[in-house]
PDB file of C-alpha atoms in Angstrom:
ATOM      1  CA  MET A  94      14.811 -24.228 -11.756  1.00 64.00           C
ATOM      2  CA  GLU A  95      18.012 -26.054 -12.705  1.00 75.00           C
ATOM      3  CA  GLY A  96      16.000 -29.033 -14.112  1.00 74.00           C
ATOM      4  CA  LEU A  97      13.789 -26.618 -16.119  1.00 72.00           C
ATOM      5  CA  GLN A  98      16.959 -24.976 -17.672  1.00 75.00           C
ATOM      6  CA  LYS A  99      18.337 -28.556 -18.604  1.00 78.00           C
ATOM      7  CA  THR A 100      15.020 -29.523 -20.208  1.00 78.00           C
ATOM      8  CA  PHE A 101      15.025 -26.431 -22.305  1.00 70.00           C
ATOM      9  CA  ARG A 102      18.569 -26.762 -23.117  1.00 76.00           C
ATOM     10  CA  THR A 103      17.948 -30.457 -24.260  1.00 78.00           C
ATOM     11  CA  PHE A 104      14.956 -29.483 -26.355  1.00 69.00           C
ATOM     12  CA  TYR A 105      17.011 -26.645 -27.993  1.00 68.00           C
ATOM     13  CA  GLU A 106      19.812 -29.042 -28.796  1.00 73.00           C
ATOM     14  CA  ASP A 107      17.373 -31.542 -30.300  1.00 71.00           C
ATOM     15  CA  ALA A 108      15.941 -28.852 -32.468  1.00 64.00           C
ATOM     16  CA  LYS A 109      19.278 -27.621 -33.418  1.00 66.00           C
ATOM     17  CA  ASN A 110      20.381 -31.042 -34.448  1.00 70.00           C
ATOM     18  CA  GLY A 111      17.254 -31.936 -36.372  1.00 60.00           C
ATOM     19  CA  SER A 112      16.391 -34.711 -34.031  1.00 51.00           C
ATOM     20  CA  SER A 113      12.623 -35.462 -33.636  1.00 48.00           C
ATOM     21  CA  SER A 114      13.070 -37.614 -30.504  1.00 48.00           C
ATOM     22  CA  SER A 115      13.160 -35.897 -27.123  1.00 46.00           C
ATOM     23  CA  SER A 116      15.783 -36.534 -24.484  1.00 46.00           C
ATOM     24  CA  PHE A 117      13.222 -38.473 -22.370  1.00 49.00           C
ATOM     25  CA  ASN A 118      13.808 -41.139 -24.897  1.00 49.00           C
ATOM     26  CA  LYS A 119      17.562 -41.225 -25.045  1.00 49.00           C
ATOM     27  CA  PRO A 120      19.167 -43.840 -22.924  1.00 49.00           C
ATOM     28  CA  SER A 121      22.204 -41.672 -21.894  1.00 50.00           C
ATOM     29  CA  GLY A 122      21.589 -38.133 -20.418  1.00 49.00           C
ATOM     30  CA  VAL A 123      24.942 -36.614 -21.578  1.00 50.00           C
ATOM     31  CA  ASP A 124      23.193 -33.874 -23.547  1.00 51.00           C
ATOM     32  CA  ALA A 125      21.029 -32.919 -20.571  1.00 50.00           C
ATOM     33  CA  LEU A 126      24.093 -32.605 -18.292  1.00 52.00           C
ATOM     34  CA  SER A 127      26.154 -30.383 -20.548  1.00 53.00           C
ATOM     35  CA  THR A 128      27.536 -27.461 -18.780  1.00 57.00           C
ATOM     36  CA  ASP A 129      28.052 -25.307 -21.982  1.00 58.00           C
ATOM     37  CA  SER A 130      26.428 -21.873 -21.051  1.00 59.00           C
ATOM     38  CA  SER A 131      26.282 -20.725 -24.574  1.00 63.00           C
ATOM     39  CA  ARG A 132      23.272 -23.018 -25.184  1.00 66.00           C
ATOM     40  CA  VAL A 133      21.187 -21.922 -22.198  1.00 64.00           C
ATOM     41  CA  LEU A 134      17.883 -20.262 -23.407  1.00 69.00           C
ATOM     42  CA  ILE A 135      17.158 -18.629 -19.930  1.00 70.00           C
ATOM     43  CA  THR A 136      19.973 -16.870 -18.212  1.00 66.00           C
ATOM     44  CA  ARG A 137      19.049 -14.831 -15.022  1.00 62.00           C
ATOM     45  CA  PRO A 138      20.925 -14.094 -11.944  1.00 66.00           C
ATOM     46  CA  PRO A 139      19.274 -15.740  -9.036  1.00 66.00           C
ATOM     47  CA  ARG A 140      18.469 -12.365  -7.182  1.00 68.00           C
ATOM     48  CA  GLN A 141      15.731 -11.725  -9.838  1.00 71.00           C
ATOM     49  CA  VAL A 142      13.699 -14.804  -8.929  1.00 75.00           C
ATOM     50  CA  VAL A 143      10.246 -14.096  -7.651  1.00 78.00           C
ATOM     51  CA  SER A 144       9.098 -16.211  -4.861  1.00 85.00           C
ATOM     52  CA  LEU A 145       5.935 -18.022  -4.911  1.00 88.00           C
ATOM     53  CA  TRP A 146       4.620 -16.011  -1.925  1.00 90.00           C
ATOM     54  CA  THR A 147       5.352 -12.724  -3.638  1.00 89.00           C
ATOM     55  CA  CYS A 148       3.690 -13.843  -6.793  1.00 91.00           C
ATOM     56  CA  SER A 149       0.596 -14.974  -4.939  1.00 93.00           C
ATOM     57  CA  LYS A 150       0.306 -11.551  -3.059  1.00 94.00           C
ATOM     58  CA  LEU A 151       0.670  -9.653  -6.288  1.00 94.00           C
ATOM     59  CA  CYS A 152      -1.864 -11.842  -7.991  1.00 95.00           C
ATOM     60  CA  ALA A 153      -4.372 -11.263  -5.111  1.00 96.00           C
ATOM     61  CA  ILE A 154      -3.830  -7.485  -5.108  1.00 97.00           C
ATOM     62  CA  PHE A 155      -4.270  -7.138  -8.893  1.00 97.00           C
ATOM     63  CA  PHE A 156      -7.429  -9.383  -8.816  1.00 97.00           C
ATOM     64  CA  VAL A 157      -8.984  -7.331  -6.112  1.00 97.00           C
ATOM     65  CA  ALA A 158      -8.073  -4.149  -7.852  1.00 97.00           C
ATOM     66  CA  GLY A 159      -9.602  -5.601 -11.141  1.00 96.00           C
ATOM     67  CA  VAL A 160     -12.780  -6.407  -9.394  1.00 96.00           C
ATOM     68  CA  VAL A 161     -13.094  -2.986  -8.007  1.00 96.00           C
ATOM     69  CA  VAL A 162     -12.373  -1.235 -11.232  1.00 96.00           C
ATOM     70  CA  GLY A 163     -14.828  -3.624 -13.010  1.00 95.00           C
ATOM     71  CA  PHE A 164     -17.639  -2.766 -10.714  1.00 94.00           C
ATOM     72  CA  THR A 165     -16.764   0.982 -10.981  1.00 95.00           C
ATOM     73  CA  LEU A 166     -16.889   0.915 -14.714  1.00 95.00           C
ATOM     74  CA  LYS A 167     -20.113  -1.207 -14.698  1.00 94.00           C
ATOM     75  CA  ARG A 168     -21.907   1.509 -12.611  1.00 92.00           C
ATOM     76  CA  ARG A 169     -20.505   4.424 -14.692  1.00 94.00           C
ATOM     77  CA  VAL A 170     -21.451   2.670 -18.058  1.00 95.00           C
ATOM     78  CA  LYS A 171     -25.041   2.118 -16.692  1.00 94.00           C
ATOM     79  CA  ARG A 172     -25.248   5.789 -15.668  1.00 94.00           C
ATOM     80  CA  TRP A 173     -24.065   7.066 -19.001  1.00 94.00           C
ATOM     81  CA  ALA A 174     -26.215   4.517 -20.795  1.00 94.00           C
ATOM     82  CA  SER A 175     -29.428   5.708 -18.836  1.00 93.00           C
ATOM     83  CA  LYS A 176     -28.566   9.468 -19.648  1.00 92.00           C
ATOM     84  CA  VAL A 177     -28.327   8.658 -23.352  1.00 93.00           C
ATOM     85  CA  LEU A 178     -31.532   6.726 -23.398  1.00 92.00           C
ATOM     86  CA  ARG A 179     -33.278   9.468 -21.435  1.00 91.00           C
ATOM     87  CA  ARG A 180     -32.167  12.146 -24.031  1.00 90.00           C
ATOM     88  CA  LEU A 181     -33.160   9.951 -26.835  1.00 90.00           C
ATOM     89  CA  LYS A 182     -36.563   9.347 -25.312  1.00 85.00           C
ATOM     90  CA  ASP A 183     -37.126  13.154 -24.624  1.00 80.00           C
ATOM     91  CA  ASP A 184     -36.368  13.974 -28.325  1.00 69.00           C
TER      92      ASP A 184
END
């Protein structure tokens, strides 16, 4: 996470300075190691980090819920469409 913040910080500084080259092309990594917290794009306390396991569980739960809701809606739409078609056919 710290490396990602350094990368964002470096790209932000490059954009602010109007430089078109990225920090990967610079021989010295002084900009990337800057500890100035006013230039950090993402500031979050460590306790708000979601673990990979928690994220995986949430994704699995929402995927299963989406499949169930999808099939339920499909069945309801089929029933509704057949009722409408029957009414049109009878008229």
